[in-house]
């Protein structure tokens, strides 16, 4: 749109922006918005995402969840460019099947995380524009969260937020789950009920202030019984 | 600060003193490149409709700064004159200051001539100013008012273009709003019909456009007066948080504490009686 600069290069007055040659460039990426969040507990993991798919100022879909179930104990949340999210999940599904057929067992969360890191780094020079967070149970049944950057760097966390409202959610989680920046606070271990309630509250706040987050919230709760889904409405405007 | 204003009166118009400095800062060495702060835009839906007895203007109340909602209850319908109101979309500061300047000019005119300003005058002054600044002032405005010649609705663009129309929508949400207006607009509607049409048009903008949201403000202008309804419709999305996030005293550590005594000299003492009659 219009900027308030009166001067362009060389100190001359900037031309009207519609006269003169304009350079158009095709960008292979688009930003489709969305926020993903994962929390690991003693014997559970939660992966939550909003369900809004947007582009620019428009909404493509109000029902496009960003959590993808990989195995009975692992869920992947990916936000960023939707085209790359779809392709990446297809590739991961195929690789999971291949592993199952050659090793006769399901991939563990840690193994999926390591594999995803190599898949992402394989495209180091034309990256998948995706912010991934894997949530699941490790071999001992404890909750595990692995967070990635678009080119494959990853680490195991207790909680992580990714996507458009990540900068708003992460400090809040640092305070409420990590008990950071506080003193004289009783550090109680996180229960499943408290974690779910915190995730719901935190997404309500994100939907208030981030235009790309809203419509509905899908929470995937992973325990040794399996994966349970909960859908909560969020702001639609 | 106050002293500099006393010694030299502020220059009128825009001040370009810092332009060369800004260019140097922005085009500086690779590490030292500093980006100019981006002005806050309102990313809006505004609409206006002429009906039987006057004009109905409507606006949403969300102001965005890129992708973050900066203000959930900002007022986009600005007062110009007792019989003229203006909705503004585009750069927030530009719409505010432009409408304030216009309002001051018209007040001075009213005092000089003893007449109520006409809507065409407001439009001409705006056009003049925006054209002179060659689009640098990012103000997309919808002006509506009732004067001795009738009810009028105008739009003024940032480059100085003007359009006189019976119904109108502007801002980033203007396409969905215009869809509703095109479908249901009729000439000479009555008040309730006109209010519901404008409200639905803004609602369409709020639901379909990410830059618009929260509540709907309406302003009804007639020969008799103005009804500024803020908010006309509150956002139905009022999801309450399940827990209270309050911190006990002592949560933030106090590292050092210094107490400084400030000696004050009693210069003047006055007593003001409070009006307590009639209050419980």
JSON list of N, CA and C in Angstrom, two decimals, chain A residues 149-196:
[
{"chain": "A", "resi": 149, "resn": "UNK", "atom": "N", "xyz": [12.99, -26.31, 12.81]},
{"chain": "A", "resi": 149, "resn": "UNK", "atom": "CA", "xyz": [12.96, -25.11, 11.98]},
{"chain": "A", "resi": 149, "resn": "UNK", "atom": "C", "xyz": [12.79, -25.58, 10.53]},
{"chain": "A", "resi": 150, "resn": "UNK", "atom": "N", "xyz": [12.58, -24.67, 9.57]},
{"chain": "A", "resi": 150, "resn": "UNK", "atom": "CA", "xyz": [12.27, -25.13, 8.21]},
{"chain": "A", "resi": 150, "resn": "UNK", "atom": "C", "xyz": [13.35, -25.98, 7.56]},
{"chain": "A", "resi": 151, "resn": "UNK", "atom": "N", "xyz": [14.61, -25.90, 8.02]},
{"chain": "A", "resi": 151, "resn": "UNK", "atom": "CA", "xyz": [15.64, -26.71, 7.35]},
{"chain": "A", "resi": 151, "resn": "UNK", "atom": "C", "xyz": [16.13, -27.89, 8.19]},
{"chain": "A", "resi": 152, "resn": "UNK", "atom": "N", "xyz": [15.46, -28.24, 9.27]},
{"chain": "A", "resi": 152, "resn": "UNK", "atom": "CA", "xyz": [15.73, -29.52, 9.90]},
{"chain": "A", "resi": 152, "resn": "UNK", "atom": "C", "xyz": [16.42, -29.50, 11.25]},
{"chain": "A", "resi": 153, "resn": "UNK", "atom": "N", "xyz": [16.77, -28.30, 11.76]},
{"chain": "A", "resi": 153, "resn": "UNK", "atom": "CA", "xyz": [17.38, -28.27, 13.09]},
{"chain": "A", "resi": 153, "resn": "UNK", "atom": "C", "xyz": [16.30, -28.59, 14.12]},
{"chain": "A", "resi": 154, "resn": "UNK", "atom": "N", "xyz": [16.57, -29.54, 15.04]},
{"chain": "A", "resi": 154, "resn": "UNK", "atom": "CA", "xyz": [15.51, -29.88, 15.98]},
{"chain": "A", "resi": 154, "resn": "UNK", "atom": "C", "xyz": [16.07, -30.15, 17.35]},
{"chain": "A", "resi": 155, "resn": "UNK", "atom": "N", "xyz": [15.16, -30.07, 18.34]},
{"chain": "A", "resi": 155, "resn": "UNK", "atom": "CA", "xyz": [15.54, -30.41, 19.70]},
{"chain": "A", "resi": 155, "resn": "UNK", "atom": "C", "xyz": [14.31, -30.90, 20.43]},
{"chain": "A", "resi": 156, "resn": "UNK", "atom": "N", "xyz": [14.57, -31.64, 21.51]},
{"chain": "A", "resi": 156, "resn": "UNK", "atom": "CA", "xyz": [13.45, -32.12, 22.31]},
{"chain": "A", "resi": 156, "resn": "UNK", "atom": "C", "xyz": [13.11, -31.06, 23.34]},
{"chain": "A", "resi": 157, "resn": "UNK", "atom": "N", "xyz": [11.81, -30.76, 23.49]},
{"chain": "A", "resi": 157, "resn": "UNK", "atom": "CA", "xyz": [11.36, -29.73, 24.42]},
{"chain": "A", "resi": 157, "resn": "UNK", "atom": "C", "xyz": [10.30, -30.28, 25.33]},
{"chain": "A", "resi": 158, "resn": "UNK", "atom": "N", "xyz": [9.89, -29.46, 26.32]},
{"chain": "A", "resi": 158, "resn": "UNK", "atom": "CA", "xyz": [8.73, -29.81, 27.14]},
{"chain": "A", "resi": 158, "resn": "UNK", "atom": "C", "xyz": [7.48, -29.18, 26.54]},
{"chain": "A", "resi": 159, "resn": "UNK", "atom": "N", "xyz": [7.65, -28.01, 25.90]},
{"chain": "A", "resi": 159, "resn": "UNK", "atom": "CA", "xyz": [6.52, -27.31, 25.30]},
{"chain": "A", "resi": 159, "resn": "UNK", "atom": "C", "xyz": [7.07, -26.41, 24.23]},
{"chain": "A", "resi": 160, "resn": "UNK", "atom": "N", "xyz": [6.29, -26.19, 23.18]},
{"chain": "A", "resi": 160, "resn": "UNK", "atom": "CA", "xyz": [6.77, -25.30, 22.10]},
{"chain": "A", "resi": 160, "resn": "UNK", "atom": "C", "xyz": [5.58, -24.80, 21.32]},
{"chain": "A", "resi": 161, "resn": "UNK", "atom": "N", "xyz": [5.63, -23.54, 20.90]},
{"chain": "A", "resi": 161, "resn": "UNK", "atom": "CA", "xyz": [4.61, -22.97, 20.03]},
{"chain": "A", "resi": 161, "resn": "UNK", "atom": "C", "xyz": [5.26, -22.61, 18.71]},
{"chain": "A", "resi": 162, "resn": "UNK", "atom": "N", "xyz": [4.56, -22.85, 17.61]},
{"chain": "A", "resi": 162, "resn": "UNK", "atom": "CA", "xyz": [5.10, -22.51, 16.30]},
{"chain": "A", "resi": 162, "resn": "UNK", "atom": "C", "xyz": [4.02, -21.90, 15.43]},
{"chain": "A", "resi": 163, "resn": "UNK", "atom": "N", "xyz": [4.43, -21.20, 14.37]},
{"chain": "A", "resi": 163, "resn": "UNK", "atom": "CA", "xyz": [3.44, -20.61, 13.48]},
{"chain": "A", "resi": 163, "resn": "UNK", "atom": "C", "xyz": [3.29, -19.12, 13.71]},
{"chain": "A", "resi": 164, "resn": "UNK", "atom": "N", "xyz": [2.17, -18.56, 13.23]},
{"chain": "A", "resi": 164, "resn": "UNK", "atom": "CA", "xyz": [2.07, -17.10, 13.20]},
{"chain": "A", "resi": 164, "resn": "UNK", "atom": "C", "xyz": [1.96, -16.48, 14.60]},
{"chain": "A", "resi": 165, "resn": "UNK", "atom": "N", "xyz": [1.28, -17.13, 15.55]},
{"chain": "A", "resi": 165, "resn": "UNK", "atom": "CA", "xyz": [1.15, -16.52, 16.88]},
{"chain": "A", "resi": 165, "resn": "UNK", "atom": "C", "xyz": [2.16, -17.08, 17.86]},
{"chain": "A", "resi": 166, "resn": "UNK", "atom": "N", "xyz": [3.24, -17.73, 17.34]},
{"chain": "A", "resi": 166, "resn": "UNK", "atom": "CA", "xyz": [4.19, -18.38, 18.25]},
{"chain": "A", "resi": 166, "resn": "UNK", "atom": "C", "xyz": [4.84, -17.39, 19.19]},
{"chain": "A", "resi": 167, "resn": "UNK", "atom": "N", "xyz": [5.15, -16.17, 18.67]},
{"chain": "A", "resi": 167, "resn": "UNK", "atom": "CA", "xyz": [5.82, -15.18, 19.52]},
{"chain": "A", "resi": 167, "resn": "UNK", "atom": "C", "xyz": [4.93, -14.70, 20.65]},
{"chain": "A", "resi": 168, "resn": "UNK", "atom": "N", "xyz": [3.60, -14.83, 20.48]},
{"chain": "A", "resi": 168, "resn": "UNK", "atom": "CA", "xyz": [2.69, -14.42, 21.55]},
{"chain": "A", "resi": 168, "resn": "UNK", "atom": "C", "xyz": [2.51, -15.55, 22.56]},
{"chain": "A", "resi": 169, "resn": "UNK", "atom": "N", "xyz": [2.52, -16.81, 22.08]},
{"chain": "A", "resi": 169, "resn": "UNK", "atom": "CA", "xyz": [2.24, -17.94, 22.97]},
{"chain": "A", "resi": 169, "resn": "UNK", "atom": "C", "xyz": [3.44, -18.40, 23.76]},
{"chain": "A", "resi": 170, "resn": "UNK", "atom": "N", "xyz": [4.61, -18.43, 23.11]},
{"chain": "A", "resi": 170, "resn": "UNK", "atom": "CA", "xyz": [5.79, -19.00, 23.76]},
{"chain": "A", "resi": 170, "resn": "UNK", "atom": "C", "xyz": [6.12, -18.35, 25.10]},
{"chain": "A", "resi": 171, "resn": "UNK", "atom": "N", "xyz": [6.14, -17.01, 25.22]},
{"chain": "A", "resi": 171, "resn": "UNK", "atom": "CA", "xyz": [6.45, -16.42, 26.54]},
{"chain": "A", "resi": 171, "resn": "UNK", "atom": "C", "xyz": [5.42, -16.80, 27.59]},
{"chain": "A", "resi": 172, "resn": "UNK", "atom": "N", "xyz": [4.15, -16.92, 27.19]},
{"chain": "A", "resi": 172, "resn": "UNK", "atom": "CA", "xyz": [3.10, -17.28, 28.14]},
{"chain": "A", "resi": 172, "resn": "UNK", "atom": "C", "xyz": [3.32, -18.71, 28.64]},
{"chain": "A", "resi": 173, "resn": "UNK", "atom": "N", "xyz": [3.70, -19.61, 27.72]},
{"chain": "A", "resi": 173, "resn": "UNK", "atom": "CA", "xyz": [3.97, -20.99, 28.13]},
{"chain": "A", "resi": 173, "resn": "UNK", "atom": "C", "xyz": [5.22, -21.05, 29.01]},
{"chain": "A", "resi": 174, "resn": "UNK", "atom": "N", "xyz": [6.24, -20.26, 28.67]},
{"chain": "A", "resi": 174, "resn": "UNK", "atom": "CA", "xyz": [7.46, -20.21, 29.49]},
{"chain": "A", "resi": 174, "resn": "UNK", "atom": "C", "xyz": [7.09, -19.89, 30.93]},
{"chain": "A", "resi": 175, "resn": "UNK", "atom": "N", "xyz": [6.13, -18.97, 31.08]},
{"chain": "A", "resi": 175, "resn": "UNK", "atom": "CA", "xyz": [5.75, -18.55, 32.43]},
{"chain": "A", "resi": 175, "resn": "UNK", "atom": "C", "xyz": [4.88, -19.59, 33.13]},
{"chain": "A", "resi": 176, "resn": "UNK", "atom": "N", "xyz": [3.86, -20.11, 32.41]},
{"chain": "A", "resi": 176, "resn": "UNK", "atom": "CA", "xyz": [2.88, -20.96, 33.07]},
{"chain": "A", "resi": 176, "resn": "UNK", "atom": "C", "xyz": [3.33, -22.41, 33.21]},
{"chain": "A", "resi": 177, "resn": "UNK", "atom": "N", "xyz": [4.10, -22.92, 32.23]},
{"chain": "A", "resi": 177, "resn": "UNK", "atom": "CA", "xyz": [4.56, -24.32, 32.32]},
{"chain": "A", "resi": 177, "resn": "UNK", "atom": "C", "xyz": [5.99, -24.37, 32.82]},
{"chain": "A", "resi": 178, "resn": "UNK", "atom": "N", "xyz": [6.83, -23.47, 32.37]},
{"chain": "A", "resi": 178, "resn": "UNK", "atom": "CA", "xyz": [8.22, -23.48, 32.77]},
{"chain": "A", "resi": 178, "resn": "UNK", "atom": "C", "xyz": [8.49, -22.70, 34.04]},
{"chain": "A", "resi": 179, "resn": "UNK", "atom": "N", "xyz": [7.48, -22.02, 34.56]},
{"chain": "A", "resi": 179, "resn": "UNK", "atom": "CA", "xyz": [7.60, -21.19, 35.78]},
{"chain": "A", "resi": 179, "resn": "UNK", "atom": "C", "xyz": [8.76, -20.21, 35.69]},
{"chain": "A", "resi": 180, "resn": "UNK", "atom": "N", "xyz": [8.99, -19.69, 34.48]},
{"chain": "A", "resi": 180, "resn": "UNK", "atom": "CA", "xyz": [10.11, -18.76, 34.31]},
{"chain": "A", "resi": 180, "resn": "UNK", "atom": "C", "xyz": [9.69, -17.36, 34.76]},
{"chain": "A", "resi": 181, "resn": "UNK", "atom": "N", "xyz": [10.67, -16.54, 35.06]},
{"chain": "A", "resi": 181, "resn": "UNK", "atom": "CA", "xyz": [10.45, -15.14, 35.44]},
{"chain": "A", "resi": 181, "resn": "UNK", "atom": "C", "xyz": [9.54, -14.99, 36.64]},
{"chain": "A", "resi": 182, "resn": "UNK", "atom": "N", "xyz": [9.56, -15.97, 37.51]},
{"chain": "A", "resi": 182, "resn": "UNK", "atom": "CA", "xyz": [8.73, -15.88, 38.72]},
{"chain": "A", "resi": 182, "resn": "UNK", "atom": "C", "xyz": [9.55, -16.39, 39.88]},
{"chain": "A", "resi": 183, "resn": "UNK", "atom": "N", "xyz": [9.20, -15.91, 41.07]},
{"chain": "A", "resi": 183, "resn": "UNK", "atom": "CA", "xyz": [9.87, -16.44, 42.27]},
{"chain": "A", "resi": 183, "resn": "UNK", "atom": "C", "xyz": [8.81, -16.81, 43.27]},
{"chain": "A", "resi": 184, "resn": "UNK", "atom": "N", "xyz": [9.18, -17.57, 44.27]},
{"chain": "A", "resi": 184, "resn": "UNK", "atom": "CA", "xyz": [8.25, -17.97, 45.34]},
{"chain": "A", "resi": 184, "resn": "UNK", "atom": "C", "xyz": [7.02, -18.63, 44.77]},
{"chain": "A", "resi": 185, "resn": "UNK", "atom": "N", "xyz": [7.21, -19.49, 43.75]},
{"chain": "A", "resi": 185, "resn": "UNK", "atom": "CA", "xyz": [6.07, -20.18, 43.16]},
{"chain": "A", "resi": 185, "resn": "UNK", "atom": "C", "xyz": [6.24, -21.68, 43.37]},
{"chain": "A", "resi": 186, "resn": "UNK", "atom": "N", "xyz": [5.14, -22.33, 43.73]},
{"chain": "A", "resi": 186, "resn": "UNK", "atom": "CA", "xyz": [5.20, -23.78, 43.94]},
{"chain": "A", "resi": 186, "resn": "UNK", "atom": "C", "xyz": [5.17, -24.46, 42.59]},
{"chain": "A", "resi": 187, "resn": "UNK", "atom": "N", "xyz": [6.24, -25.23, 42.28]},
{"chain": "A", "resi": 187, "resn": "UNK", "atom": "CA", "xyz": [6.33, -25.83, 40.94]},
{"chain": "A", "resi": 187, "resn": "UNK", "atom": "C", "xyz": [5.64, -27.18, 40.94]},
{"chain": "A", "resi": 188, "resn": "UNK", "atom": "N", "xyz": [4.33, -27.17, 40.66]},
{"chain": "A", "resi": 188, "resn": "UNK", "atom": "CA", "xyz": [3.58, -28.43, 40.62]},
{"chain": "A", "resi": 188, "resn": "UNK", "atom": "C", "xyz": [3.77, -29.08, 39.26]},
{"chain": "A", "resi": 189, "resn": "UNK", "atom": "N", "xyz": [3.84, -30.42, 39.21]},
{"chain": "A", "resi": 189, "resn": "UNK", "atom": "CA", "xyz": [3.93, -31.07, 37.89]},
{"chain": "A", "resi": 189, "resn": "UNK", "atom": "C", "xyz": [2.63, -30.86, 37.12]},
{"chain": "A", "resi": 190, "resn": "UNK", "atom": "N", "xyz": [2.74, -30.80, 35.80]},
{"chain": "A", "resi": 190, "resn": "UNK", "atom": "CA", "xyz": [1.60, -30.46, 34.96]},
{"chain": "A", "resi": 190, "resn": "UNK", "atom": "C", "xyz": [0.67, -31.67, 34.80]},
{"chain": "A", "resi": 191, "resn": "UNK", "atom": "N", "xyz": [-0.62, -31.49, 35.16]},
{"chain": "A", "resi": 191, "resn": "UNK", "atom": "CA", "xyz": [-1.58, -32.57, 34.94]},
{"chain": "A", "resi": 191, "resn": "UNK", "atom": "C", "xyz": [-2.22, -32.40, 33.58]},
{"chain": "A", "resi": 192, "resn": "UNK", "atom": "N", "xyz": [-2.88, -33.47, 33.09]},
{"chain": "A", "resi": 192, "resn": "UNK", "atom": "CA", "xyz": [-3.51, -33.42, 31.76]},
{"chain": "A", "resi": 192, "resn": "UNK", "atom": "C", "xyz": [-4.60, -32.36, 31.73]},
{"chain": "A", "resi": 193, "resn": "UNK", "atom": "N", "xyz": [-5.44, -32.31, 32.79]},
{"chain": "A", "resi": 193, "resn": "UNK", "atom": "CA", "xyz": [-6.56, -31.35, 32.79]},
{"chain": "A", "resi": 193, "resn": "UNK", "atom": "C", "xyz": [-6.04, -29.92, 32.75]},
{"chain": "A", "resi": 194, "resn": "UNK", "atom": "N", "xyz": [-5.00, -29.65, 33.56]},
{"chain": "A", "resi": 194, "resn": "UNK", "atom": "CA", "xyz": [-4.47, -28.29, 33.61]},
{"chain": "A", "resi": 194, "resn": "UNK", "atom": "C", "xyz": [-3.86, -27.92, 32.26]},
{"chain": "A", "resi": 195, "resn": "UNK", "atom": "N", "xyz": [-3.17, -28.91, 31.63]},
{"chain": "A", "resi": 195, "resn": "UNK", "atom": "CA", "xyz": [-2.53, -28.62, 30.34]},
{"chain": "A", "resi": 195, "resn": "UNK", "atom": "C", "xyz": [-3.58, -28.30, 29.28]},
{"chain": "A", "resi": 196, "resn": "UNK", "atom": "N", "xyz": [-4.67, -29.08, 29.24]},
{"chain": "A", "resi": 196, "resn": "UNK", "atom": "CA", "xyz": [-5.72, -28.84, 28.24]},
{"chain": "A", "resi": 196, "resn": "UNK", "atom": "C", "xyz": [-6.36, -27.48, 28.47]}
]
